Amino acid sequence: MDHEPDAVHPSPPDSTRWSRILTGDREHLVERYRKPLFRWFRSRLPSDDIAEDATQDFFVRLLEKDILSLADPAKGKFRSLLYTFASRFLADLHRTRLAAKKGAGRVQTGVDAEMTEDPGQDPPEVEFDRHWFLSLVNRARRSVKEYAQERGQPEFYQAFHLFYFEGGEGGKHMPIEEIAARMSTSTTAVNNYLRRARTAYSRAIQDQVAEYCSGQEEYDEEMGLLGAFLDARRLHDAPGPEFPAE
């Protein structure tokens, strides 16, 4: 079977998308970027509750202090900017809690005792990027599902999910014949469903990466990093960022 998606052009970055970030669209920023921030905080903090509080406080500070107005596309990526802010916020949280406990004459416990680096853990920036890209990929998957449901054609998402995510460990794909049997349809129909789903997935990935990139050069670099991320995690055969031009 040919696994390549239908040919589509990458979605070029534009000033409207970048402006949506810089103007502090509260609802959009939280909806888009809350999950990777929460997961990163959770990887550095001892409990879900503490990580949840940290995530909420981080976005409050980010928006109320208008920190995004300091963003300059010429000086760095939006993803790197958020990582820098999140790292500083976490350091401030640590210092504040530690000072409060020392002032109360208490021993170091909880969040302060567990914020030290785990020798087996990835460096903070690597961990941040991992959660960032995983969240992006999962949003794209949800986008494909919603796209299929809105059109009353859930079968092409079902085929997509079975092929890429139900094939077992090691990145194996479920055979087309098995998918056809499960869906009570032909292998030709399954191939058509997969082609449509991959095209929708490709466009969702492109749109999401383009949203936070300030120009074509940064967009191309981010797409390359996403491809390397997928490849390193044996997800390289899932529909990813390598899209052929027409």
PDB file of C-alpha atoms in Angstrom:
ATOM      1  CA  MET A   1       0.000   0.000   0.000  1.00  0.00           C
ATOM      2  CA  ASP A   2       1.183   3.523  -0.757  1.00  0.00           C
ATOM      3  CA  HIS A   3       1.346   5.364   2.585  1.00  0.00           C
ATOM      4  CA  GLU A   4       1.853   8.872   1.232  1.00  0.00           C
ATOM      5  CA  PRO A   5      -0.936  11.373   1.780  1.00  0.00           C
ATOM      6  CA  ASP A   6      -2.503  13.335  -1.014  1.00  0.00           C
ATOM      7  CA  ALA A   7      -0.173  16.109  -2.078  1.00  0.00           C
ATOM      8  CA  VAL A   8      -0.837  19.310  -0.171  1.00  0.00           C
ATOM      9  CA  HIS A   9       1.068  22.527   0.186  1.00  0.00           C
ATOM     10  CA  PRO A  10       2.400  23.480   3.624  1.00  0.00           C
ATOM     11  CA  SER A  11       0.365  26.203   5.305  1.00  0.00           C
ATOM     12  CA  PRO A  12       2.632  29.269   5.271  1.00  0.00           C
ATOM     13  CA  PRO A  13       2.857  31.349   8.441  1.00  0.00           C
ATOM     14  CA  ASP A  14       1.153  34.735   8.308  1.00  0.00           C
ATOM     15  CA  SER A  15       1.011  37.816  10.485  1.00  0.00           C
ATOM     16  CA  THR A  16      -2.626  37.213  11.429  1.00  0.00           C
ATOM     17  CA  ARG A  17      -1.777  33.950  13.176  1.00  0.00           C
ATOM     18  CA  TRP A  18       1.249  35.372  14.998  1.00  0.00           C
ATOM     19  CA  SER A  19      -0.752  38.449  16.000  1.00  0.00           C
ATOM     20  CA  ARG A  20      -3.358  36.231  17.626  1.00  0.00           C
ATOM     21  CA  ILE A  21      -0.665  35.025  20.003  1.00  0.00           C
ATOM     22  CA  LEU A  22       0.904  38.427  20.626  1.00  0.00           C
ATOM     23  CA  THR A  23      -2.410  40.116  21.378  1.00  0.00           C
ATOM     24  CA  GLY A  24      -3.029  37.640  24.179  1.00  0.00           C
ATOM     25  CA  ASP A  25      -6.168  35.886  22.935  1.00  0.00           C
ATOM     26  CA  ARG A  26      -6.791  34.400  26.383  1.00  0.00           C
ATOM     27  CA  GLU A  27      -9.227  31.663  25.440  1.00  0.00           C
ATOM     28  CA  HIS A  28      -7.189  30.512  22.472  1.00  0.00           C
ATOM     29  CA  LEU A  29      -3.859  30.536  24.290  1.00  0.00           C
ATOM     30  CA  VAL A  30      -5.176  28.493  27.200  1.00  0.00           C
ATOM     31  CA  GLU A  31      -7.046  26.039  24.965  1.00  0.00           C
ATOM     32  CA  ARG A  32      -4.045  25.527  22.699  1.00  0.00           C
ATOM     33  CA  TYR A  33      -1.122  25.472  25.122  1.00  0.00           C
ATOM     34  CA  ARG A  34      -2.441  24.575  28.560  1.00  0.00           C
ATOM     35  CA  LYS A  35      -1.995  20.827  28.161  1.00  0.00           C
ATOM     36  CA  PRO A  36       1.724  20.742  27.226  1.00  0.00           C
ATOM     37  CA  LEU A  37       2.464  23.275  29.984  1.00  0.00           C
ATOM     38  CA  PHE A  38       0.563  21.213  32.541  1.00  0.00           C
ATOM     39  CA  ARG A  39       2.354  18.019  31.533  1.00  0.00           C
ATOM     40  CA  TRP A  40       5.725  19.731  31.719  1.00  0.00           C
ATOM     41  CA  PHE A  41       4.967  21.177  35.153  1.00  0.00           C
ATOM     42  CA  ARG A  42       3.750  17.733  36.227  1.00  0.00           C
ATOM     43  CA  SER A  43       7.054  16.193  35.145  1.00  0.00           C
ATOM     44  CA  ARG A  44       8.880  18.605  37.482  1.00  0.00           C
ATOM     45  CA  LEU A  45       6.394  18.666  40.399  1.00  0.00           C
ATOM     46  CA  PRO A  46       5.243  15.966  42.827  1.00  0.00           C
ATOM     47  CA  SER A  47       1.465  15.883  42.238  1.00  0.00           C
ATOM     48  CA  ASP A  48      -1.317  16.624  39.774  1.00  0.00           C
ATOM     49  CA  ASP A  49      -2.862  19.199  42.112  1.00  0.00           C
ATOM     50  CA  ILE A  50       0.357  21.180  42.486  1.00  0.00           C
ATOM     51  CA  ALA A  51       0.981  21.028  38.730  1.00  0.00           C
ATOM     52  CA  GLU A  52      -2.590  22.144  38.022  1.00  0.00           C
ATOM     53  CA  ASP A  53      -2.254  25.120  40.363  1.00  0.00           C
ATOM     54  CA  ALA A  54       1.096  26.002  38.808  1.00  0.00           C
ATOM     55  CA  THR A  55      -0.400  25.870  35.305  1.00  0.00           C
ATOM     56  CA  GLN A  56      -3.288  28.146  36.209  1.00  0.00           C
ATOM     57  CA  ASP A  57      -1.023  30.620  38.000  1.00  0.00           C
ATOM     58  CA  PHE A  58       1.396  30.599  35.071  1.00  0.00           C
ATOM     59  CA  PHE A  59      -1.277  31.616  32.560  1.00  0.00           C
ATOM     60  CA  VAL A  60      -2.646  34.261  34.928  1.00  0.00           C
ATOM     61  CA  ARG A  61       0.812  35.794  35.207  1.00  0.00           C
ATOM     62  CA  LEU A  62       1.471  35.445  31.488  1.00  0.00           C
ATOM     63  CA  LEU A  63      -1.716  37.291  30.567  1.00  0.00           C
ATOM     64  CA  GLU A  64      -2.128  39.787  33.396  1.00  0.00           C
ATOM     65  CA  LYS A  65       1.455  41.030  33.155  1.00  0.00           C
ATOM     66  CA  ASP A  66       1.182  41.148  29.354  1.00  0.00           C
ATOM     67  CA  ILE A  67       4.405  39.184  29.048  1.00  0.00           C
ATOM     68  CA  LEU A  68       3.631  38.193  25.471  1.00  0.00           C
ATOM     69  CA  SER A  69       3.935  41.832  24.436  1.00  0.00           C
ATOM     70  CA  LEU A  70       7.672  41.388  24.979  1.00  0.00           C
ATOM     71  CA  ALA A  71       7.807  38.669  22.341  1.00  0.00           C
ATOM     72  CA  ASP A  72       9.905  39.511  19.312  1.00  0.00           C
ATOM     73  CA  PRO A  73       9.816  36.995  16.441  1.00  0.00           C
ATOM     74  CA  ALA A  74      13.256  38.224  15.380  1.00  0.00           C
ATOM     75  CA  LYS A  75      14.772  37.177  18.709  1.00  0.00           C
ATOM     76  CA  GLY A  76      13.399  33.684  19.165  1.00  0.00           C
ATOM     77  CA  LYS A  77      10.662  31.125  18.716  1.00  0.00           C
ATOM     78  CA  PHE A  78       7.334  31.266  20.512  1.00  0.00           C
ATOM     79  CA  ARG A  79       7.906  27.727  21.804  1.00  0.00           C
ATOM     80  CA  SER A  80      11.290  28.751  23.243  1.00  0.00           C
ATOM     81  CA  LEU A  81       9.752  31.889  24.704  1.00  0.00           C
ATOM     82  CA  LEU A  82       7.120  29.896  26.585  1.00  0.00           C
ATOM     83  CA  TYR A  83       9.780  27.498  27.843  1.00  0.00           C
ATOM     84  CA  THR A  84      11.855  30.398  29.172  1.00  0.00           C
ATOM     85  CA  PHE A  85       8.861  31.946  30.940  1.00  0.00           C
ATOM     86  CA  ALA A  86       7.776  28.581  32.359  1.00  0.00           C
ATOM     87  CA  SER A  87      11.287  27.842  33.648  1.00  0.00           C
ATOM     88  CA  ARG A  88      11.495  31.213  35.391  1.00  0.00           C
ATOM     89  CA  PHE A  89       8.027  30.746  36.836  1.00  0.00           C
ATOM     90  CA  LEU A  90       8.975  27.328  38.211  1.00  0.00           C
ATOM     91  CA  ALA A  91      12.154  28.733  39.759  1.00  0.00           C
ATOM     92  CA  ASP A  92      10.119  31.523  41.367  1.00  0.00           C
ATOM     93  CA  LEU A  93       7.645  28.971  42.709  1.00  0.00           C
ATOM     94  CA  HIS A  94      10.456  26.972  44.238  1.00  0.00           C
ATOM     95  CA  ARG A  95      12.056  30.020  45.869  1.00  0.00           C
ATOM     96  CA  THR A  96       8.735  31.291  47.238  1.00  0.00           C
ATOM     97  CA  ARG A  97       7.733  27.990  48.781  1.00  0.00           C
ATOM     98  CA  LEU A  98      11.189  27.348  50.175  1.00  0.00           C
ATOM     99  CA  ALA A  99      11.349  30.799  51.779  1.00  0.00           C
ATOM    100  CA  ALA A 100       7.911  30.325  53.314  1.00  0.00           C
ATOM    101  CA  LYS A 101       8.886  26.981  54.810  1.00  0.00           C
ATOM    102  CA  LYS A 102      12.188  28.255  56.134  1.00  0.00           C
ATOM    103  CA  GLY A 103      10.399  31.189  57.712  1.00  0.00           C
ATOM    104  CA  ALA A 104       8.014  28.812  59.421  1.00  0.00           C
ATOM    105  CA  GLY A 105      10.895  26.639  60.653  1.00  0.00           C
ATOM    106  CA  ARG A 106       9.734  23.630  58.636  1.00  0.00           C
ATOM    107  CA  VAL A 107      11.894  21.041  56.924  1.00  0.00           C
ATOM    108  CA  GLN A 108      11.998  20.898  53.152  1.00  0.00           C
ATOM    109  CA  THR A 109       9.172  18.670  51.941  1.00  0.00           C
ATOM    110  CA  GLY A 110       6.705  18.216  49.130  1.00  0.00           C
ATOM    111  CA  VAL A 111       7.219  20.363  46.073  1.00  0.00           C
ATOM    112  CA  ASP A 112      10.568  21.755  47.237  1.00  0.00           C
ATOM    113  CA  ALA A 113      12.111  18.389  48.060  1.00  0.00           C
ATOM    114  CA  GLU A 114      10.979  16.891  44.769  1.00  0.00           C
ATOM    115  CA  MET A 115      11.905  19.671  42.346  1.00  0.00           C
ATOM    116  CA  THR A 116      15.502  18.477  42.099  1.00  0.00           C
ATOM    117  CA  GLU A 117      16.501  16.779  38.854  1.00  0.00           C
ATOM    118  CA  ASP A 118      15.955  13.046  38.500  1.00  0.00           C
ATOM    119  CA  PRO A 119      19.210  11.592  37.085  1.00  0.00           C
ATOM    120  CA  GLY A 120      17.169   9.451  34.683  1.00  0.00           C
ATOM    121  CA  GLN A 121      14.973  12.313  33.496  1.00  0.00           C
ATOM    122  CA  ASP A 122      15.486  14.210  30.258  1.00  0.00           C
ATOM    123  CA  PRO A 123      16.810  17.761  30.574  1.00  0.00           C
ATOM    124  CA  PRO A 124      13.990  20.272  31.183  1.00  0.00           C
ATOM    125  CA  GLU A 125      14.060  21.746  27.672  1.00  0.00           C
ATOM    126  CA  VAL A 126      13.993  18.304  26.029  1.00  0.00           C
ATOM    127  CA  GLU A 127      11.096  17.302  28.252  1.00  0.00           C
ATOM    128  CA  PHE A 128       9.252  20.514  27.371  1.00  0.00           C
ATOM    129  CA  ASP A 129       9.662  19.909  23.645  1.00  0.00           C
ATOM    130  CA  ARG A 130       8.451  16.324  24.045  1.00  0.00           C
ATOM    131  CA  HIS A 131       5.202  17.439  25.685  1.00  0.00           C
ATOM    132  CA  TRP A 132       4.826  20.247  23.166  1.00  0.00           C
ATOM    133  CA  PHE A 133       5.035  17.992  20.124  1.00  0.00           C
ATOM    134  CA  LEU A 134       2.945  15.205  21.648  1.00  0.00           C
ATOM    135  CA  SER A 135       0.209  17.692  22.404  1.00  0.00           C
ATOM    136  CA  LEU A 136       0.381  19.044  18.852  1.00  0.00           C
ATOM    137  CA  VAL A 137       0.075  15.559  17.349  1.00  0.00           C
ATOM    138  CA  ASN A 138      -2.846  14.669  19.620  1.00  0.00           C
ATOM    139  CA  ARG A 139      -4.675  17.870  18.689  1.00  0.00           C
ATOM    140  CA  ALA A 140      -4.237  16.973  15.037  1.00  0.00           C
ATOM    141  CA  ARG A 141      -5.732  13.536  15.668  1.00  0.00           C
ATOM    142  CA  ARG A 142      -8.723  15.084  17.400  1.00  0.00           C
ATOM    143  CA  SER A 143      -9.088  17.491  14.508  1.00  0.00           C
ATOM    144  CA  VAL A 144      -9.349  14.592  12.065  1.00  0.00           C
ATOM    145  CA  LYS A 145     -11.994  12.937  14.232  1.00  0.00           C
ATOM    146  CA  GLU A 146     -14.031  16.145  14.471  1.00  0.00           C
ATOM    147  CA  TYR A 147     -13.672  16.723  10.730  1.00  0.00           C
ATOM    148  CA  ALA A 148     -15.053  13.254  10.010  1.00  0.00           C
ATOM    149  CA  GLN A 149     -17.912  13.604  12.480  1.00  0.00           C
ATOM    150  CA  GLU A 150     -18.943  17.017  11.187  1.00  0.00           C
ATOM    151  CA  ARG A 151     -19.327  15.528   7.722  1.00  0.00           C
ATOM    152  CA  GLY A 152     -21.211  12.480   8.942  1.00  0.00           C
ATOM    153  CA  GLN A 153     -18.384  10.217   7.753  1.00  0.00           C
ATOM    154  CA  PRO A 154     -16.808   8.694  10.877  1.00  0.00           C
ATOM    155  CA  GLU A 155     -15.562   5.701   8.932  1.00  0.00           C
ATOM    156  CA  PHE A 156     -12.472   7.427   7.557  1.00  0.00           C
ATOM    157  CA  TYR A 157     -11.329   8.357  11.072  1.00  0.00           C
ATOM    158  CA  GLN A 158     -12.079   4.819  12.247  1.00  0.00           C
ATOM    159  CA  ALA A 159      -9.840   3.400   9.510  1.00  0.00           C
ATOM    160  CA  PHE A 160      -7.124   5.951  10.342  1.00  0.00           C
ATOM    161  CA  HIS A 161      -7.229   5.088  14.051  1.00  0.00           C
ATOM    162  CA  LEU A 162      -7.173   1.340  13.489  1.00  0.00           C
ATOM    163  CA  PHE A 163      -4.307   1.496  11.000  1.00  0.00           C
ATOM    164  CA  TYR A 164      -1.982   3.773  12.942  1.00  0.00           C
ATOM    165  CA  PHE A 165      -2.877   3.257  16.576  1.00  0.00           C
ATOM    166  CA  GLU A 166      -4.294  -0.255  16.982  1.00  0.00           C
ATOM    167  CA  GLY A 167      -1.622  -2.268  15.221  1.00  0.00           C
ATOM    168  CA  GLY A 168       0.273  -3.314  18.328  1.00  0.00           C
ATOM    169  CA  GLU A 169       3.632  -2.402  19.808  1.00  0.00           C
ATOM    170  CA  GLY A 170       6.695  -1.347  17.870  1.00  0.00           C
ATOM    171  CA  GLY A 171       4.860   0.944  15.461  1.00  0.00           C
ATOM    172  CA  LYS A 172       3.202  -1.927  13.592  1.00  0.00           C
ATOM    173  CA  HIS A 173       0.205  -1.168  11.420  1.00  0.00           C
ATOM    174  CA  MET A 174      -2.995  -3.139  11.447  1.00  0.00           C
ATOM    175  CA  PRO A 175      -3.299  -4.967   8.092  1.00  0.00           C
ATOM    176  CA  ILE A 176      -5.698  -3.387   5.624  1.00  0.00           C
ATOM    177  CA  GLU A 177      -7.523  -6.698   5.300  1.00  0.00           C
ATOM    178  CA  GLU A 178      -8.175  -6.824   9.037  1.00  0.00           C
ATOM    179  CA  ILE A 179      -9.448  -3.253   9.051  1.00  0.00           C
ATOM    180  CA  ALA A 180     -11.773  -4.049   6.161  1.00  0.00           C
ATOM    181  CA  ALA A 181     -13.104  -7.086   8.029  1.00  0.00           C
ATOM    182  CA  ARG A 182     -13.686  -5.081  11.204  1.00  0.00           C
ATOM    183  CA  MET A 183     -15.474  -2.340   9.317  1.00  0.00           C
ATOM    184  CA  SER A 184     -17.387  -4.745   7.053  1.00  0.00           C
ATOM    185  CA  THR A 185     -16.123  -3.019   3.931  1.00  0.00           C
ATOM    186  CA  SER A 186     -13.637  -3.534   1.102  1.00  0.00           C
ATOM    187  CA  THR A 187      -9.892  -2.984   1.151  1.00  0.00           C
ATOM    188  CA  THR A 188     -10.361  -0.375  -1.594  1.00  0.00           C
ATOM    189  CA  ALA A 189     -12.717   1.574   0.656  1.00  0.00           C
ATOM    190  CA  VAL A 190     -10.234   1.365   3.547  1.00  0.00           C
ATOM    191  CA  ASN A 191      -7.435   2.707   1.344  1.00  0.00           C
ATOM    192  CA  ASN A 192      -9.659   5.601   0.298  1.00  0.00           C
ATOM    193  CA  TYR A 193     -10.569   6.362   3.915  1.00  0.00           C
ATOM    194  CA  LEU A 194      -6.899   6.369   4.896  1.00  0.00           C
ATOM    195  CA  ARG A 195      -5.938   8.697   2.054  1.00  0.00           C
ATOM    196  CA  ARG A 196      -8.602  11.206   3.081  1.00  0.00           C
ATOM    197  CA  ALA A 197      -7.719  10.968   6.761  1.00  0.00           C
ATOM    198  CA  ARG A 198      -4.004  11.448   6.120  1.00  0.00           C
ATOM    199  CA  THR A 199      -4.725  14.536   4.050  1.00  0.00           C
ATOM    200  CA  ALA A 200      -6.867  16.020   6.838  1.00  0.00           C
ATOM    201  CA  TYR A 201      -4.208  15.093   9.410  1.00  0.00           C
ATOM    202  CA  SER A 202      -1.428  16.641   7.338  1.00  0.00           C
ATOM    203  CA  ARG A 203      -3.314  19.898   7.033  1.00  0.00           C
ATOM    204  CA  ALA A 204      -4.099  19.944  10.754  1.00  0.00           C
ATOM    205  CA  ILE A 205      -0.400  19.491  11.586  1.00  0.00           C
ATOM    206  CA  GLN A 206       0.619  22.208   9.158  1.00  0.00           C
ATOM    207  CA  ASP A 207      -1.946  24.681  10.457  1.00  0.00           C
ATOM    208  CA  GLN A 208      -0.967  24.149  14.078  1.00  0.00           C
ATOM    209  CA  VAL A 209       2.750  24.569  13.429  1.00  0.00           C
ATOM    210  CA  ALA A 210       2.166  27.619  11.229  1.00  0.00           C
ATOM    211  CA  GLU A 211       0.095  29.245  13.972  1.00  0.00           C
ATOM    212  CA  TYR A 212       3.039  29.828  16.293  1.00  0.00           C
ATOM    213  CA  CYS A 213       5.724  30.478  13.677  1.00  0.00           C
ATOM    214  CA  SER A 214       6.558  34.019  12.648  1.00  0.00           C
ATOM    215  CA  GLY A 215       7.942  33.225   9.212  1.00  0.00           C
ATOM    216  CA  GLN A 216       8.683  30.565   6.626  1.00  0.00           C
ATOM    217  CA  GLU A 217      12.192  29.825   7.897  1.00  0.00           C
ATOM    218  CA  GLU A 218      10.980  29.140  11.436  1.00  0.00           C
ATOM    219  CA  TYR A 219       8.073  27.104  10.082  1.00  0.00           C
ATOM    220  CA  ASP A 220      10.399  24.888   8.037  1.00  0.00           C
ATOM    221  CA  GLU A 221      12.668  24.398  11.046  1.00  0.00           C
ATOM    222  CA  GLU A 222       9.769  23.458  13.322  1.00  0.00           C
ATOM    223  CA  MET A 223       8.451  20.958  10.793  1.00  0.00           C
ATOM    224  CA  GLY A 224      11.908  19.393  10.656  1.00  0.00           C
ATOM    225  CA  LEU A 225      12.099  19.171  14.452  1.00  0.00           C
ATOM    226  CA  LEU A 226       8.660  17.576  14.578  1.00  0.00           C
ATOM    227  CA  GLY A 227       9.747  15.014  11.995  1.00  0.00           C
ATOM    228  CA  ALA A 228      12.863  14.193  14.046  1.00  0.00           C
ATOM    229  CA  PHE A 229      10.734  13.895  17.180  1.00  0.00           C
ATOM    230  CA  LEU A 230       8.359  11.421  15.534  1.00  0.00           C
ATOM    231  CA  ASP A 231      11.212   9.438  14.031  1.00  0.00           C
ATOM    232  CA  ALA A 232      13.063   9.176  17.361  1.00  0.00           C
ATOM    233  CA  ARG A 233       9.957   7.725  18.972  1.00  0.00           C
ATOM    234  CA  ARG A 234       9.271   5.160  16.257  1.00  0.00           C
ATOM    235  CA  LEU A 235       6.306   7.189  15.057  1.00  0.00           C
ATOM    236  CA  HIS A 236       7.971   8.042  11.784  1.00  0.00           C
ATOM    237  CA  ASP A 237       5.538   5.961   9.735  1.00  0.00           C
ATOM    238  CA  ALA A 238       2.550   7.798  11.129  1.00  0.00           C
ATOM    239  CA  PRO A 239       1.399  10.674   8.939  1.00  0.00           C
ATOM    240  CA  GLY A 240       3.769  13.409   9.932  1.00  0.00           C
ATOM    241  CA  PRO A 241       5.324  16.641   8.724  1.00  0.00           C
ATOM    242  CA  GLU A 242       6.972  15.445   5.526  1.00  0.00           C
ATOM    243  CA  PHE A 243       4.476  16.603   2.909  1.00  0.00           C
ATOM    244  CA  PRO A 244       5.220  16.373  -0.841  1.00  0.00           C
ATOM    245  CA  ALA A 245       4.520  19.411  -2.979  1.00  0.00           C
ATOM    246  CA  GLU A 246       2.316  19.185  -6.007  1.00  0.00           C
TER     247      GLU A 246
END
